[in-house]
Amino acid sequence: MSTTLDMAQLDLRAVNTSLQAAAKAQANDEFVIENPRGSHAMACGLDGAIRVTVNGSTGYYCAGMNQEAEITVTGSAGPGVAENMMSGIVTIEGDASQYAGATGHGGLLNIKGNASSRCGISMKGIDIVVHGNIGHMSAFMAQKGNLVVLGDAGDALGDSLYEACLFVRGEVKSLGADCIEKEMRPEHIELLTDLLARAGADAQPQEFKRYGSARRLYNFNIDHAGEY
């Protein structure tokens, strides 16, 4: 049994207050939000195992700081969706704007459409699966976690990358500083198989290439000064 929150009748504060109270109570409740009208900062800071479906599109910072909750947006999401996500699952049925999943520490961000620039910037453990394409500077300074792209990647993928793993099935326009193609070993095939299954993605792990850090920029070296 789900509870419907209609934003034609309730303001954003009332909606978020209801969601946060249920999450705090660990009620395992299910909510459906109608008429979101592109509202910003929706379903943020949830820290309990509740399920939220947003019927429509959202503005910036939807599902930020998520812990344990399962949030689905049936439309598209504005900038910063699932920023600083800690755990749980956030699914965007449409497209996501820039810096989706930024600084995420854990959980799964599943984007069924395309993601704009800087997807996964400074990611710190989150898993991000994009079924379409991603824009430029994605995974910039990514430290930990996995970014899976079924489509193409824009310019400067993985610029100044640390230890995150990037898997791209399509074309990569260019690699950023210190990002190189790496061997797909059996453990990466196993990891990617699991991520694709969790995201419901129609792809085979053998179709992807893996990219990671060349580890030349961890410490300043004058021989590599031109790459900084």
mmCIF file of N, CA, C and O in Angstrom, residues 74-159:
data_model
loop_
_atom_site.group_PDB
_atom_site.id
_atom_site.type_symbol
_atom_site.label_atom_id
_atom_site.label_comp_id
_atom_site.label_asym_id
_atom_site.label_seq_id
_atom_site.Cartn_x
_atom_site.Cartn_y
_atom_site.Cartn_z
ATOM 1 N N THR A 74 10.480 9.006 -12.779
ATOM 2 C CA THR A 74 10.008 8.479 -14.059
ATOM 3 C C THR A 74 10.342 9.396 -15.226
ATOM 4 O O THR A 74 10.276 8.976 -16.376
ATOM 5 N N GLY A 75 10.682 10.650 -14.945
ATOM 6 C CA GLY A 75 11.080 11.591 -15.982
ATOM 7 C C GLY A 75 12.585 11.799 -15.970
ATOM 8 O O GLY A 75 13.358 10.858 -15.777
ATOM 9 N N SER A 76 13.002 13.046 -16.153
ATOM 10 C CA SER A 76 14.422 13.405 -16.133
ATOM 11 C C SER A 76 14.745 14.179 -14.861
ATOM 12 O O SER A 76 13.853 14.612 -14.134
ATOM 13 N N ALA A 77 16.042 14.337 -14.591
ATOM 14 C CA ALA A 77 16.485 15.019 -13.370
ATOM 15 C C ALA A 77 17.470 16.123 -13.719
ATOM 16 O O ALA A 77 18.304 15.974 -14.621
ATOM 17 N N GLY A 78 17.398 17.223 -12.990
ATOM 18 C CA GLY A 78 18.297 18.349 -13.197
ATOM 19 C C GLY A 78 19.679 18.106 -12.616
ATOM 20 O O GLY A 78 20.020 16.987 -12.219
ATOM 21 N N PRO A 79 20.487 19.166 -12.521
ATOM 22 C CA PRO A 79 21.869 19.022 -12.052
ATOM 23 C C PRO A 79 21.979 18.419 -10.649
ATOM 24 O O PRO A 79 21.130 18.641 -9.786
ATOM 25 N N GLY A 80 23.026 17.641 -10.445
ATOM 26 C CA GLY A 80 23.387 17.166 -9.121
ATOM 27 C C GLY A 80 22.510 16.067 -8.544
ATOM 28 O O GLY A 80 22.463 15.906 -7.333
ATOM 29 N N VAL A 81 21.842 15.279 -9.398
ATOM 30 C CA VAL A 81 21.018 14.201 -8.856
ATOM 31 C C VAL A 81 21.900 13.215 -8.091
ATOM 32 O O VAL A 81 23.020 12.897 -8.500
ATOM 33 N N ALA A 82 21.409 12.777 -6.940
ATOM 34 C CA ALA A 82 22.110 11.805 -6.085
ATOM 35 C C ALA A 82 23.491 12.281 -5.649
ATOM 36 O O ALA A 82 24.381 11.483 -5.389
ATOM 37 N N GLU A 83 23.670 13.582 -5.537
ATOM 38 C CA GLU A 83 24.957 14.104 -5.073
ATOM 39 C C GLU A 83 25.237 13.619 -3.649
ATOM 40 O O GLU A 83 24.351 13.596 -2.797
ATOM 41 N N ASN A 84 26.461 13.208 -3.420
ATOM 42 C CA ASN A 84 26.901 12.739 -2.104
ATOM 43 C C ASN A 84 26.060 11.563 -1.598
ATOM 44 O O ASN A 84 25.883 11.383 -0.389
ATOM 45 N N MET A 85 25.569 10.753 -2.512
ATOM 46 C CA MET A 85 24.800 9.557 -2.154
ATOM 47 C C MET A 85 25.673 8.593 -1.360
ATOM 48 O O MET A 85 26.853 8.407 -1.663
ATOM 49 N N MET A 86 25.086 7.961 -0.335
ATOM 50 C CA MET A 86 25.833 7.069 0.536
ATOM 51 C C MET A 86 25.487 5.603 0.318
ATOM 52 O O MET A 86 26.341 4.726 0.426
ATOM 53 N N SER A 87 24.201 5.311 0.045
ATOM 54 C CA SER A 87 23.755 3.934 -0.164
ATOM 55 C C SER A 87 22.369 3.982 -0.790
ATOM 56 O O SER A 87 21.830 5.053 -1.073
ATOM 57 N N GLY A 88 21.767 2.806 -1.008
ATOM 58 C CA GLY A 88 20.457 2.751 -1.629
ATOM 59 C C GLY A 88 20.538 2.726 -3.147
ATOM 60 O O GLY A 88 21.612 2.527 -3.730
ATOM 61 N N ILE A 89 19.401 2.968 -3.792
ATOM 62 C CA ILE A 89 19.317 2.937 -5.254
ATOM 63 C C ILE A 89 18.537 4.160 -5.724
ATOM 64 O O ILE A 89 17.435 4.429 -5.229
ATOM 65 N N VAL A 90 19.098 4.896 -6.665
ATOM 66 C CA VAL A 90 18.399 6.003 -7.315
ATOM 67 C C VAL A 90 18.331 5.684 -8.799
ATOM 68 O O VAL A 90 19.363 5.461 -9.444
ATOM 69 N N THR A 91 17.118 5.649 -9.344
ATOM 70 C CA THR A 91 16.915 5.338 -10.755
ATOM 71 C C THR A 91 16.276 6.536 -11.453
ATOM 72 O O THR A 91 15.254 7.047 -10.974
ATOM 73 N N ILE A 92 16.869 6.956 -12.554
ATOM 74 C CA ILE A 92 16.320 8.026 -13.381
ATOM 75 C C ILE A 92 15.898 7.393 -14.704
ATOM 76 O O ILE A 92 16.743 6.905 -15.457
ATOM 77 N N GLU A 93 14.596 7.395 -14.969
ATOM 78 C CA GLU A 93 14.111 6.752 -16.188
ATOM 79 C C GLU A 93 14.439 7.562 -17.434
ATOM 80 O O GLU A 93 14.563 7.012 -18.534
ATOM 81 N N GLY A 94 14.586 8.877 -17.288
ATOM 82 C CA GLY A 94 14.921 9.738 -18.417
ATOM 83 C C GLY A 94 16.393 10.100 -18.415
ATOM 84 O O GLY A 94 17.260 9.265 -18.135
ATOM 85 N N ASP A 95 16.692 11.372 -18.700
ATOM 86 C CA ASP A 95 18.065 11.867 -18.744
ATOM 87 C C ASP A 95 18.434 12.556 -17.437
ATOM 88 O O ASP A 95 17.560 12.990 -16.675
ATOM 89 N N ALA A 96 19.729 12.678 -17.189
ATOM 90 C CA ALA A 96 20.227 13.404 -16.024
ATOM 91 C C ALA A 96 21.122 14.541 -16.488
ATOM 92 O O ALA A 96 21.931 14.376 -17.413
ATOM 93 N N SER A 97 20.988 15.693 -15.841
ATOM 94 C CA SER A 97 21.812 16.841 -16.188
ATOM 95 C C SER A 97 23.216 16.679 -15.600
ATOM 96 O O SER A 97 23.596 15.601 -15.167
ATOM 97 N N GLN A 98 23.950 17.776 -15.575
ATOM 98 C CA GLN A 98 25.375 17.698 -15.239
ATOM 99 C C GLN A 98 25.633 17.284 -13.788
ATOM 100 O O GLN A 98 24.782 17.390 -12.936
ATOM 101 N N TYR A 99 26.830 16.825 -13.563
ATOM 102 C CA TYR A 99 27.396 16.282 -12.317
ATOM 103 C C TYR A 99 26.476 15.333 -11.570
ATOM 104 O O TYR A 99 26.345 15.376 -10.342
ATOM 105 N N ALA A 100 25.855 14.419 -12.287
ATOM 106 C CA ALA A 100 25.066 13.354 -11.647
ATOM 107 C C ALA A 100 25.983 12.473 -10.795
ATOM 108 O O ALA A 100 27.058 12.075 -11.225
ATOM 109 N N GLY A 101 25.534 12.180 -9.577
ATOM 110 C CA GLY A 101 26.306 11.300 -8.705
ATOM 111 C C GLY A 101 27.581 11.901 -8.161
ATOM 112 O O GLY A 101 28.443 11.168 -7.668
ATOM 113 N N ALA A 102 27.722 13.220 -8.215
ATOM 114 C CA ALA A 102 28.950 13.867 -7.747
ATOM 115 C C ALA A 102 29.250 13.521 -6.300
ATOM 116 O O ALA A 102 28.352 13.487 -5.458
ATOM 117 N N THR A 103 30.483 13.225 -6.022
ATOM 118 C CA THR A 103 31.024 12.916 -4.688
ATOM 119 C C THR A 103 30.325 11.741 -4.010
ATOM 120 O O THR A 103 30.425 11.571 -2.801
ATOM 121 N N GLY A 104 29.616 10.906 -4.773
ATOM 122 C CA GLY A 104 28.892 9.786 -4.185
ATOM 123 C C GLY A 104 29.812 8.786 -3.498
ATOM 124 O O GLY A 104 30.837 8.394 -4.058
ATOM 125 N N HIS A 105 29.418 8.341 -2.315
ATOM 126 C CA HIS A 105 30.233 7.407 -1.526
ATOM 127 C C HIS A 105 29.795 5.952 -1.678
ATOM 128 O O HIS A 105 30.561 5.047 -1.375
ATOM 129 N N GLY A 106 28.545 5.705 -2.090
ATOM 130 C CA GLY A 106 28.065 4.329 -2.181
ATOM 131 C C GLY A 106 26.698 4.283 -2.840
ATOM 132 O O GLY A 106 26.146 5.292 -3.260
ATOM 133 N N GLY A 107 26.162 3.069 -2.919
ATOM 134 C CA GLY A 107 24.867 2.896 -3.560
ATOM 135 C C GLY A 107 24.983 2.817 -5.069
ATOM 136 O O GLY A 107 26.079 2.849 -5.640
ATOM 137 N N LEU A 108 23.807 2.720 -5.725
ATOM 138 C CA LEU A 108 23.740 2.606 -7.188
ATOM 139 C C LEU A 108 22.893 3.733 -7.748
ATOM 140 O O LEU A 108 21.734 3.908 -7.357
ATOM 141 N N LEU A 109 23.468 4.498 -8.679
ATOM 142 C CA LEU A 109 22.733 5.491 -9.459
ATOM 143 C C LEU A 109 22.565 4.914 -10.857
ATOM 144 O O LEU A 109 23.541 4.692 -11.571
ATOM 145 N N ASN A 110 21.314 4.683 -11.232
ATOM 146 C CA ASN A 110 20.993 4.002 -12.489
ATOM 147 C C ASN A 110 20.259 4.990 -13.399
ATOM 148 O O ASN A 110 19.098 5.321 -13.147
ATOM 149 N N ILE A 111 20.928 5.456 -14.447
ATOM 150 C CA ILE A 111 20.371 6.459 -15.351
ATOM 151 C C ILE A 111 20.013 5.772 -16.666
ATOM 152 O O ILE A 111 20.901 5.340 -17.406
ATOM 153 N N LYS A 112 18.721 5.668 -16.942
ATOM 154 C CA LYS A 112 18.273 4.918 -18.107
ATOM 155 C C LYS A 112 18.492 5.683 -19.426
ATOM 156 O O LYS A 112 18.559 5.084 -20.494
ATOM 157 N N GLY A 113 18.602 7.002 -19.343
ATOM 158 C CA GLY A 113 18.840 7.819 -20.533
ATOM 159 C C GLY A 113 20.292 8.248 -20.624
ATOM 160 O O GLY A 113 21.210 7.467 -20.345
ATOM 161 N N ASN A 114 20.515 9.509 -20.987
ATOM 162 C CA ASN A 114 21.855 10.078 -21.091
ATOM 163 C C ASN A 114 22.189 10.886 -19.845
ATOM 164 O O ASN A 114 21.299 11.335 -19.119
ATOM 165 N N ALA A 115 23.476 11.093 -19.617
ATOM 166 C CA ALA A 115 23.936 11.980 -18.553
ATOM 167 C C ALA A 115 24.792 13.078 -19.182
ATOM 168 O O ALA A 115 25.537 12.826 -20.131
ATOM 169 N N SER A 116 24.686 14.268 -18.640
ATOM 170 C CA SER A 116 25.408 15.406 -19.186
ATOM 171 C C SER A 116 26.858 15.428 -18.687
ATOM 172 O O SER A 116 27.390 14.412 -18.255
ATOM 173 N N SER A 117 27.477 16.595 -18.731
ATOM 174 C CA SER A 117 28.885 16.731 -18.373
ATOM 175 C C SER A 117 29.144 16.440 -16.907
ATOM 176 O O SER A 117 28.256 16.522 -16.061
ATOM 177 N N ARG A 118 30.370 16.040 -16.625
ATOM 178 C CA ARG A 118 30.871 15.832 -15.261
ATOM 179 C C ARG A 118 30.106 14.766 -14.477
ATOM 180 O O ARG A 118 30.006 14.827 -13.254
ATOM 181 N N CYS A 119 29.574 13.805 -15.155
ATOM 182 C CA CYS A 119 28.925 12.688 -14.473
ATOM 183 C C CYS A 119 29.957 11.977 -13.593
ATOM 184 O O CYS A 119 31.056 11.655 -14.041
ATOM 185 N N GLY A 120 29.611 11.764 -12.329
ATOM 186 C CA GLY A 120 30.517 11.049 -11.442
ATOM 187 C C GLY A 120 31.732 11.829 -11.002
ATOM 188 O O GLY A 120 32.724 11.235 -10.571
ATOM 189 N N ILE A 121 31.676 13.164 -11.066
ATOM 190 C CA ILE A 121 32.830 13.961 -10.658
ATOM 191 C C ILE A 121 33.161 13.689 -9.182
ATOM 192 O O ILE A 121 32.274 13.625 -8.330
ATOM 193 N N SER A 122 34.414 13.429 -8.907
ATOM 194 C CA SER A 122 34.912 13.193 -7.550
ATOM 195 C C SER A 122 34.169 12.066 -6.830
ATOM 196 O O SER A 122 34.009 12.086 -5.611
ATOM 197 N N MET A 123 33.723 11.056 -7.591
ATOM 198 C CA MET A 123 33.028 9.926 -6.970
ATOM 199 C C MET A 123 33.958 9.197 -5.997
ATOM 200 O O MET A 123 35.154 9.068 -6.253
ATOM 201 N N LYS A 124 33.371 8.732 -4.900
ATOM 202 C CA LYS A 124 34.171 8.181 -3.807
ATOM 203 C C LYS A 124 33.703 6.791 -3.389
ATOM 204 O O LYS A 124 33.890 6.390 -2.241
ATOM 205 N N GLY A 125 33.099 6.045 -4.293
ATOM 206 C CA GLY A 125 32.660 4.692 -3.961
ATOM 207 C C GLY A 125 31.325 4.324 -4.572
ATOM 208 O O GLY A 125 30.914 3.159 -4.508
ATOM 209 N N ILE A 126 30.628 5.281 -5.149
ATOM 210 C CA ILE A 126 29.334 5.037 -5.770
ATOM 211 C C ILE A 126 29.487 4.198 -7.040
ATOM 212 O O ILE A 126 30.536 4.217 -7.684
ATOM 213 N N ASP A 127 28.455 3.441 -7.385
ATOM 214 C CA ASP A 127 28.362 2.779 -8.685
ATOM 215 C C ASP A 127 27.354 3.559 -9.534
ATOM 216 O O ASP A 127 26.228 3.810 -9.077
ATOM 217 N N ILE A 128 27.755 3.944 -10.740
ATOM 218 C CA ILE A 128 26.886 4.687 -11.648
ATOM 219 C C ILE A 128 26.795 3.910 -12.956
ATOM 220 O O ILE A 128 27.824 3.564 -13.543
ATOM 221 N N VAL A 129 25.566 3.626 -13.391
ATOM 222 C CA VAL A 129 25.350 2.981 -14.685
ATOM 223 C C VAL A 129 24.521 3.928 -15.539
ATOM 224 O O VAL A 129 23.426 4.338 -15.139
ATOM 225 N N VAL A 130 25.057 4.288 -16.710
ATOM 226 C CA VAL A 130 24.366 5.169 -17.653
ATOM 227 C C VAL A 130 24.069 4.358 -18.910
ATOM 228 O O VAL A 130 24.994 3.880 -19.567
ATOM 229 N N HIS A 131 22.796 4.215 -19.233
ATOM 230 C CA HIS A 131 22.409 3.391 -20.370
ATOM 231 C C HIS A 131 22.630 4.099 -21.700
ATOM 232 O O HIS A 131 22.695 3.451 -22.742
ATOM 233 N N GLY A 132 22.749 5.421 -21.673
ATOM 234 C CA GLY A 132 22.988 6.201 -22.879
ATOM 235 C C GLY A 132 24.407 6.724 -22.921
ATOM 236 O O GLY A 132 25.365 6.004 -22.611
ATOM 237 N N ASN A 133 24.570 8.002 -23.272
ATOM 238 C CA ASN A 133 25.876 8.643 -23.398
ATOM 239 C C ASN A 133 26.157 9.534 -22.188
ATOM 240 O O ASN A 133 25.249 9.925 -21.461
ATOM 241 N N ILE A 134 27.431 9.889 -22.011
ATOM 242 C CA ILE A 134 27.812 10.859 -20.979
ATOM 243 C C ILE A 134 28.585 11.999 -21.625
ATOM 244 O O ILE A 134 29.214 11.840 -22.663
ATOM 245 N N GLY A 135 28.551 13.172 -20.969
ATOM 246 C CA GLY A 135 29.214 14.358 -21.497
ATOM 247 C C GLY A 135 30.671 14.461 -21.095
ATOM 248 O O GLY A 135 31.260 13.536 -20.528
ATOM 249 N N HIS A 136 31.235 15.645 -21.365
ATOM 250 C CA HIS A 136 32.667 15.863 -21.146
ATOM 251 C C HIS A 136 33.015 15.922 -19.655
ATOM 252 O O HIS A 136 32.164 16.170 -18.806
ATOM 253 N N MET A 137 34.271 15.663 -19.362
ATOM 254 C CA MET A 137 34.852 15.730 -18.017
ATOM 255 C C MET A 137 34.162 14.797 -17.021
ATOM 256 O O MET A 137 34.157 15.042 -15.815
ATOM 257 N N SER A 138 33.580 13.731 -17.480
ATOM 258 C CA SER A 138 32.967 12.769 -16.562
ATOM 259 C C SER A 138 34.046 12.023 -15.784
ATOM 260 O O SER A 138 35.141 11.766 -16.297
ATOM 261 N N ALA A 139 33.728 11.701 -14.539
ATOM 262 C CA ALA A 139 34.654 11.023 -13.627
ATOM 263 C C ALA A 139 35.912 11.838 -13.371
ATOM 264 O O ALA A 139 36.964 11.283 -13.052
ATOM 265 N N PHE A 140 35.815 13.155 -13.473
ATOM 266 C CA PHE A 140 36.947 14.026 -13.131
ATOM 267 C C PHE A 140 37.327 13.822 -11.666
ATOM 268 O O PHE A 140 36.489 13.870 -10.774
ATOM 269 N N MET A 141 38.567 13.531 -11.410
ATOM 270 C CA MET A 141 39.089 13.288 -10.062
ATOM 271 C C MET A 141 38.319 12.201 -9.314
ATOM 272 O O MET A 141 38.203 12.235 -8.085
ATOM 273 N N ALA A 142 37.763 11.244 -10.042
ATOM 274 C CA ALA A 142 37.058 10.129 -9.405
ATOM 275 C C ALA A 142 38.041 9.308 -8.581
ATOM 276 O O ALA A 142 39.099 8.918 -9.076
ATOM 277 N N GLN A 143 37.676 9.024 -7.353
ATOM 278 C CA GLN A 143 38.605 8.388 -6.421
ATOM 279 C C GLN A 143 38.340 6.902 -6.209
ATOM 280 O O GLN A 143 39.263 6.121 -6.055
ATOM 281 N N LYS A 144 37.059 6.521 -6.205
ATOM 282 C CA LYS A 144 36.713 5.133 -5.925
ATOM 283 C C LYS A 144 35.317 4.870 -6.458
ATOM 284 O O LYS A 144 34.491 5.767 -6.521
ATOM 285 N N GLY A 145 35.055 3.624 -6.848
ATOM 286 C CA GLY A 145 33.744 3.265 -7.376
ATOM 287 C C GLY A 145 33.820 2.879 -8.836
ATOM 288 O O GLY A 145 34.917 2.694 -9.386
ATOM 289 N N ASN A 146 32.659 2.770 -9.477
ATOM 290 C CA ASN A 146 32.594 2.296 -10.858
ATOM 291 C C ASN A 146 31.606 3.130 -11.665
ATOM 292 O O ASN A 146 30.490 3.393 -11.207
ATOM 293 N N LEU A 147 32.041 3.536 -12.849
ATOM 294 C CA LEU A 147 31.178 4.239 -13.794
ATOM 295 C C LEU A 147 31.050 3.364 -15.035
ATOM 296 O O LEU A 147 32.054 3.041 -15.677
ATOM 297 N N VAL A 148 29.815 2.972 -15.364
ATOM 298 C CA VAL A 148 29.540 2.097 -16.505
ATOM 299 C C VAL A 148 28.718 2.886 -17.518
ATOM 300 O O VAL A 148 27.670 3.445 -17.166
ATOM 301 N N VAL A 149 29.180 2.932 -18.759
ATOM 302 C CA VAL A 149 28.498 3.702 -19.806
ATOM 303 C C VAL A 149 28.227 2.785 -20.990
ATOM 304 O O VAL A 149 29.159 2.263 -21.608
ATOM 305 N N LEU A 150 26.943 2.586 -21.301
ATOM 306 C CA LEU A 150 26.596 1.722 -22.424
ATOM 307 C C LEU A 150 26.753 2.430 -23.762
ATOM 308 O O LEU A 150 26.886 1.788 -24.796
ATOM 309 N N GLY A 151 26.718 3.754 -23.762
ATOM 310 C CA GLY A 151 26.853 4.535 -24.981
ATOM 311 C C GLY A 151 28.256 5.097 -25.128
ATOM 312 O O GLY A 151 29.246 4.422 -24.834
ATOM 313 N N ASP A 152 28.340 6.362 -25.550
ATOM 314 C CA ASP A 152 29.619 7.027 -25.797
ATOM 315 C C ASP A 152 29.966 7.975 -24.652
ATOM 316 O O ASP A 152 29.102 8.387 -23.878
ATOM 317 N N ALA A 153 31.253 8.342 -24.583
ATOM 318 C CA ALA A 153 31.737 9.295 -23.586
ATOM 319 C C ALA A 153 32.337 10.504 -24.285
ATOM 320 O O ALA A 153 32.994 10.378 -25.320
ATOM 321 N N GLY A 154 32.133 11.689 -23.701
ATOM 322 C CA GLY A 154 32.651 12.925 -24.275
ATOM 323 C C GLY A 154 34.118 13.149 -23.979
ATOM 324 O O GLY A 154 34.841 12.244 -23.546
ATOM 325 N N ASP A 155 34.559 14.379 -24.186
ATOM 326 C CA ASP A 155 35.966 14.754 -24.012
ATOM 327 C C ASP A 155 36.441 14.576 -22.571
ATOM 328 O O ASP A 155 35.665 14.714 -21.609
ATOM 329 N N ALA A 156 37.734 14.297 -22.439
ATOM 330 C CA ALA A 156 38.453 14.317 -21.164
ATOM 331 C C ALA A 156 37.859 13.359 -20.132
ATOM 332 O O ALA A 156 37.744 13.681 -18.947
ATOM 333 N N LEU A 157 37.502 12.171 -20.568
ATOM 334 C CA LEU A 157 37.013 11.157 -19.636
ATOM 335 C C LEU A 157 38.077 10.837 -18.600
ATOM 336 O O LEU A 157 39.241 10.594 -18.933
ATOM 337 N N GLY A 158 37.667 10.824 -17.320
ATOM 338 C CA GLY A 158 38.574 10.392 -16.263
ATOM 339 C C GLY A 158 39.764 11.300 -16.024
ATOM 340 O O GLY A 158 40.802 10.840 -15.551
ATOM 341 N N ASP A 159 39.625 12.588 -16.307
ATOM 342 C CA ASP A 159 40.740 13.508 -16.088
ATOM 343 C C ASP A 159 41.151 13.504 -14.614
ATOM 344 O O ASP A 159 40.312 13.586 -13.715
#
